[in-house]
Short mmCIF file of C-alpha atoms and ligand atoms in Angstrom, two decimals:
data_model
loop_
_atom_site.label_atom_id
_atom_site.label_comp_id
_atom_site.label_asym_id
_atom_site.label_seq_id
_atom_site.Cartn_x
_atom_site.Cartn_y
_atom_site.Cartn_z
CA UNK A 1 8.14 58.82 -25.12
CA UNK A 2 6.84 55.33 -25.48
CA UNK A 3 6.61 52.57 -28.02
CA UNK A 4 2.87 52.49 -27.31
CA UNK A 5 2.45 55.74 -29.23
CA UNK A 6 3.62 54.12 -32.45
CA UNK A 7 1.07 53.02 -35.04
CA UNK A 8 2.34 49.95 -36.88
CA UNK A 9 0.73 50.80 -40.23
CA UNK A 10 2.28 54.25 -40.18
CA UNK A 11 5.86 53.16 -39.58
CA UNK A 12 8.40 53.84 -42.31
CA UNK A 13 9.45 50.83 -44.38
CA UNK A 14 12.95 52.17 -44.80
CA UNK A 15 14.83 54.36 -42.33
CA UNK A 16 18.16 55.94 -43.27
CA UNK A 17 20.38 57.55 -40.64
CA UNK A 18 23.30 59.97 -40.88
CA UNK A 19 24.99 59.06 -37.60
CA UNK A 20 26.78 62.30 -36.80
CA UNK A 21 28.27 63.95 -33.72
CA UNK A 22 30.60 61.32 -32.26
CA UNK A 23 33.55 63.72 -32.18
CA UNK A 24 31.58 66.47 -30.46
CA UNK A 25 30.22 64.00 -27.91
CA UNK A 26 33.80 63.09 -27.00
CA UNK A 27 35.05 66.70 -27.07
CA UNK A 28 32.36 67.77 -24.61
CA UNK A 29 33.80 65.26 -22.17
CA UNK A 30 37.44 66.07 -23.01
CA UNK A 31 37.84 62.57 -24.40
CA UNK A 32 39.59 61.69 -27.62
CA UNK A 33 37.28 61.48 -30.67
CA UNK A 34 37.61 57.70 -30.81
CA UNK A 35 35.72 57.37 -27.52
CA UNK A 36 32.80 59.06 -29.24
CA UNK A 37 32.98 56.52 -32.05
CA UNK A 38 33.12 53.69 -29.53
CA UNK A 39 30.04 54.95 -27.69
CA UNK A 40 28.39 55.50 -31.08
CA UNK A 41 28.67 51.74 -31.66
CA UNK A 42 26.45 51.21 -28.62
CA UNK A 43 23.84 53.43 -30.26
CA UNK A 44 24.15 51.39 -33.45
CA UNK A 45 23.48 48.18 -31.53
CA UNK A 46 20.47 49.65 -29.72
CA UNK A 47 18.93 51.23 -32.84
CA UNK A 48 19.38 48.08 -34.94
CA UNK A 49 17.69 46.05 -32.21
CA UNK A 50 14.85 48.56 -31.88
CA UNK A 51 14.24 48.56 -35.64
CA UNK A 52 14.12 44.75 -35.66
CA UNK A 53 11.59 44.81 -32.84
CA UNK A 54 9.46 47.25 -34.81
CA UNK A 55 9.73 45.04 -37.88
CA UNK A 56 11.19 47.83 -40.02
CA UNK A 57 11.96 46.41 -43.48
CA UNK A 58 15.18 48.32 -44.18
CA UNK A 59 17.66 50.33 -42.14
CA UNK A 60 20.54 52.12 -43.84
CA UNK A 61 23.31 53.56 -41.70
CA UNK A 62 25.87 56.10 -42.91
CA UNK A 63 28.99 54.85 -41.15
CA UNK A 64 31.88 56.15 -43.25
CA UNK A 65 31.76 58.49 -46.23
CA UNK A 66 34.14 58.54 -49.16
CA UNK A 67 35.15 61.99 -47.87
CA UNK A 68 35.95 60.59 -44.40
CA UNK A 69 39.11 58.96 -45.83
CA UNK A 70 40.70 62.42 -45.55
CA UNK A 71 40.49 62.36 -41.75
CA UNK A 72 43.67 61.80 -39.70
CA UNK A 73 45.07 58.33 -40.31
CA UNK A 74 44.77 57.23 -36.69
CA UNK A 75 41.06 58.12 -36.65
CA UNK A 76 40.41 56.20 -39.88
CA UNK A 77 42.30 53.19 -38.48
CA UNK A 78 40.36 53.32 -35.24
CA UNK A 79 37.06 53.49 -37.13
CA UNK A 80 38.03 50.48 -39.24
CA UNK A 81 38.95 48.59 -36.08
CA UNK A 82 35.61 49.42 -34.49
CA UNK A 83 33.78 48.29 -37.58
CA UNK A 84 35.45 44.89 -37.44
CA UNK A 85 34.67 44.65 -33.75
CA UNK A 86 31.02 45.53 -34.31
CA UNK A 87 30.54 43.00 -37.09
CA UNK A 88 32.31 40.21 -35.18
CA UNK A 89 30.38 40.78 -31.99
CA UNK A 90 26.95 41.31 -33.58
CA UNK A 91 26.81 38.84 -36.46
CA UNK A 92 25.20 36.07 -34.40
CA UNK A 93 22.50 38.31 -33.02
CA UNK A 94 21.83 39.81 -36.45
CA UNK A 95 21.49 36.30 -37.81
CA UNK A 96 19.16 35.22 -35.02
CA UNK A 97 17.02 38.28 -35.72
CA UNK A 98 16.77 37.27 -39.39
CA UNK A 99 18.63 40.46 -40.47
CA UNK A 100 20.38 40.48 -43.85
CA UNK A 101 23.55 42.57 -43.72
CA UNK A 102 24.97 44.32 -46.77
CA UNK A 103 27.57 46.96 -47.46
CA UNK A 104 26.94 49.88 -49.80
CA UNK A 105 29.73 52.04 -51.14
CA UNK A 106 33.12 51.61 -52.75
CA UNK A 107 33.90 48.65 -50.49
CA UNK A 108 37.08 47.75 -52.37
CA UNK A 109 38.75 50.78 -50.81
CA UNK A 110 38.42 49.26 -47.32
CA UNK A 111 41.42 47.46 -45.79
CA UNK A 112 41.52 43.76 -46.70
CA UNK A 113 40.93 42.59 -43.13
CA UNK A 114 37.78 44.72 -42.86
CA UNK A 115 36.47 43.43 -46.19
CA UNK A 116 37.05 39.85 -45.04
CA UNK A 117 35.27 40.24 -41.71
CA UNK A 118 32.42 42.14 -43.34
CA UNK A 119 31.96 39.70 -46.23
CA UNK A 120 31.90 36.78 -43.85
CA UNK A 121 28.99 38.35 -41.98
CA UNK A 122 27.24 39.20 -45.25
CA UNK A 123 27.59 35.55 -46.26
CA UNK A 124 26.28 34.24 -42.92
CA UNK A 125 23.17 36.44 -43.14
CA UNK A 126 22.72 36.11 -46.91
CA UNK A 127 19.47 34.09 -46.89
CA UNK A 128 17.77 35.97 -44.08
CA UNK A 129 14.39 37.40 -44.94
CA UNK A 130 13.89 40.00 -42.20
CA UNK A 131 15.26 43.54 -42.05
CA UNK A 132 17.91 44.53 -44.58
CA UNK A 133 20.69 46.36 -42.73
CA UNK A 134 22.77 48.35 -45.20
CA UNK A 135 25.96 49.88 -43.84
CA UNK A 136 27.28 52.71 -46.00
CA UNK A 137 31.06 52.39 -46.04
CA UNK A 138 33.38 54.45 -48.20
CA UNK A 139 30.07 55.72 -49.52
CA UNK A 140 29.32 58.84 -51.56
CA UNK A 141 25.99 59.62 -53.21
CA UNK A 142 27.53 61.22 -56.27
CA UNK A 143 29.96 58.34 -56.68
CA UNK A 144 27.02 55.93 -56.44
CA UNK A 145 25.15 57.75 -59.22
CA UNK A 146 28.29 57.94 -61.34
CA UNK A 147 28.84 54.22 -60.82
CA UNK A 148 25.24 53.52 -61.87
CA UNK A 149 25.59 55.68 -64.98
CA UNK A 150 28.76 53.87 -65.94
CA UNK A 151 27.13 50.43 -65.47
CA UNK A 152 24.19 51.58 -67.62
CA UNK A 153 26.53 52.97 -70.30
CA UNK A 154 28.26 49.58 -70.44
CA UNK A 155 24.95 47.78 -70.86
CA UNK A 156 24.01 50.13 -73.70
CA UNK A 157 27.38 49.54 -75.33
CA UNK A 158 26.93 45.76 -75.25
CA UNK A 159 23.36 46.05 -76.51
CA UNK A 160 21.89 44.65 -73.28
CA UNK A 161 19.94 47.90 -72.89
CA UNK A 162 18.48 50.41 -75.33
CA UNK A 163 18.89 54.10 -74.52
CA UNK A 164 15.25 54.62 -75.54
CA UNK A 165 14.21 52.29 -72.69
CA UNK A 166 15.99 54.23 -69.91
CA UNK A 167 13.77 55.35 -67.06
CA UNK A 168 14.01 56.16 -63.35
CA UNK A 169 13.88 52.48 -62.45
CA UNK A 170 16.96 51.85 -64.60
CA UNK A 171 18.90 54.26 -62.37
CA UNK A 172 17.43 52.87 -59.12
CA UNK A 173 18.25 49.30 -60.13
CA UNK A 174 21.86 50.16 -60.78
CA UNK A 175 22.48 51.92 -57.49
CA UNK A 176 24.05 50.12 -54.52
CA UNK A 177 20.59 50.11 -52.94
CA UNK A 178 18.97 48.18 -55.80
CA UNK A 179 15.94 46.26 -54.61
CA UNK A 180 15.28 48.45 -51.57
CA UNK A 181 12.40 50.90 -51.39
CA UNK A 182 13.50 54.55 -51.12
CA UNK A 183 13.87 55.72 -47.50
CA UNK A 184 10.63 57.10 -46.09
CA UNK A 185 12.50 58.73 -43.24
CA UNK A 186 15.99 60.22 -43.13
CA UNK A 187 17.32 60.98 -39.66
CA UNK A 188 20.40 63.13 -39.01
CA UNK A 189 21.78 63.52 -35.54
CA UNK A 190 23.87 66.39 -34.12
CA UNK A 191 21.85 69.20 -35.65
CA UNK A 192 23.61 69.66 -38.97
CA UNK A 193 21.19 70.70 -41.70
CA UNK A 194 22.86 68.95 -44.59
CA UNK A 195 22.88 65.72 -46.55
CA UNK A 196 26.67 65.24 -46.76
CA UNK A 197 26.52 63.24 -50.00
CA UNK A 198 24.16 60.54 -48.65
CA UNK A 199 21.64 58.69 -50.86
CA UNK A 200 21.17 61.68 -53.16
CA UNK A 201 18.90 59.87 -55.62
CA UNK A 202 16.94 57.85 -53.08
CA UNK A 203 15.87 60.67 -50.74
CA UNK A 204 13.89 62.59 -53.38
CA UNK A 205 10.73 62.32 -51.25
CA UNK A 206 12.05 61.21 -47.85
CA UNK A 207 10.86 62.98 -44.74
CA UNK A 208 13.85 64.59 -43.08
CA UNK A 209 14.22 64.61 -39.30
CA UNK A 210 17.15 66.46 -37.76
CA UNK A 211 17.78 66.25 -34.03
CA UNK A 212 20.39 68.05 -31.92
CA UNK A 213 21.02 64.81 -30.02
CA UNK A 214 24.56 63.60 -30.74
CA UNK A 215 24.78 60.08 -32.18
CA UNK A 216 26.31 58.41 -29.06
CA UNK A 217 23.32 59.73 -27.08
CA UNK A 218 20.75 58.67 -29.70
CA UNK A 219 18.92 55.68 -28.26
CA UNK A 220 15.55 53.91 -28.48
CA UNK A 221 13.49 56.77 -27.09
CA UNK A 222 15.06 59.19 -29.57
CA UNK A 223 14.15 56.81 -32.38
CA UNK A 224 10.57 56.58 -31.13
CA UNK A 225 10.45 60.39 -30.98
CA UNK A 226 11.51 60.56 -34.64
CA UNK A 227 8.96 57.91 -35.61
CA UNK A 228 6.13 59.68 -33.81
CA UNK A 229 6.97 62.89 -35.63
CA UNK A 230 7.11 60.95 -38.91
CA UNK A 231 3.66 59.50 -38.26
CA UNK A 232 2.27 62.99 -37.83
CA UNK A 233 3.77 64.40 -41.02
CA UNK A 234 1.62 64.84 -44.08
CA UNK A 235 3.37 63.47 -47.14
CA UNK A 236 1.98 65.10 -50.28
CA UNK A 237 4.27 63.92 -53.08
CA UNK A 238 3.37 67.03 -55.04
CA UNK A 239 -0.40 66.65 -54.65
CA UNK A 240 -2.82 68.98 -52.86
CA UNK A 241 -4.18 68.35 -49.36
CA UNK A 242 -7.63 67.71 -50.88
CA UNK A 243 -6.28 65.06 -53.21
CA UNK A 244 -4.51 63.36 -50.31
CA UNK A 245 -7.62 63.21 -48.11
CA UNK A 246 -9.70 61.86 -51.01
CA UNK A 247 -7.15 59.02 -50.94
C1 IPE B 301 30.13 60.70 -37.16
O1 IPE B 301 30.68 61.49 -36.17
C2 IPE B 301 30.99 59.50 -37.48
C3 IPE B 301 31.70 59.58 -38.77
C4 IPE B 301 31.57 60.54 -39.64
C5 IPE B 301 32.60 58.51 -39.08
P1 IPE B 301 31.80 62.56 -36.45
O2 IPE B 301 33.12 61.90 -36.27
O3 IPE B 301 31.59 63.23 -37.76
O4 IPE B 301 31.55 63.57 -35.27
P2 IPE B 301 31.59 65.15 -35.32
O5 IPE B 301 30.71 65.58 -36.45
O6 IPE B 301 33.01 65.54 -35.53
O7 IPE B 301 31.06 65.59 -33.98
C1 IPE B 302 28.57 62.38 -42.52
O1 IPE B 302 29.18 62.96 -41.42
C2 IPE B 302 29.16 61.02 -42.74
C3 IPE B 302 28.82 60.03 -41.75
C4 IPE B 302 27.98 60.16 -40.78
C5 IPE B 302 29.49 58.77 -41.91
P1 IPE B 302 30.38 63.99 -41.57
O2 IPE B 302 30.74 64.42 -40.20
O3 IPE B 302 31.46 63.38 -42.39
O4 IPE B 302 29.70 65.15 -42.42
P2 IPE B 302 30.11 66.68 -42.56
O5 IPE B 302 31.58 66.69 -42.81
O6 IPE B 302 29.77 67.34 -41.26
O7 IPE B 302 29.29 67.18 -43.68
MG1 MG B 303 30.52 64.87 -38.32
#
């Protein structure tokens, strides 16, 4: 698998990843789950770097779902600790690579110290014009849609918006991902064939790529493999093959 097989014009603009399988990676080695999360951070670093090198416009990583709060307290604490560590250690490199960092999700639910570290990095990278790195934290797709609907309802109430003017863009612009194109490619590691409440609105026409590789093992070559498959897919958006080839 090599980077040489990638065709620049055929790369996705926006890649979203459900980074799953850290616990199983650790279990297989009789380690505690947290070691899987720690190794998973190394994959995050490598994949972010690789996407920057490929000049991908947007990368969205599912790091912690709103449902993940129900995990054992020590696991949640360890994940929060790792998140702080990642942001602190990577912010300079992200900045140098012109990456703009943002959080998507119900960020207010995060512990204060995590919010502070995260917001500081968001601020440092605020004016960067390269890849937008969105980290989904305390994120749920249904919650995101509900939140958008409630923002829209408020705007209708105040007269800022007319219900007759509502369209798909109104929803998109009120999601956490406002301003980003929808993901062209959604990757899920660890073989699970489900969406787990991720980007429900945005993935309407995303190509889905599921690999059995566990997230801590998912590195550059695995990303290239996914991108090569993506390049070879035929996206129809409801049209016929003939219509597509007529361009
Ligand atoms: C993904 O790995 C990381 C988070 C959900 C935070 P998991 O922790 O879900 O790993 P598995 O699915 O149990 O192997
Ligand atoms: C999805 O993984 C959430 C993240 C990767 C952060 P989960 O491990 O929480 O998903 P389920 O429980 O297998 O659906
Ligand atoms: Mg999992």
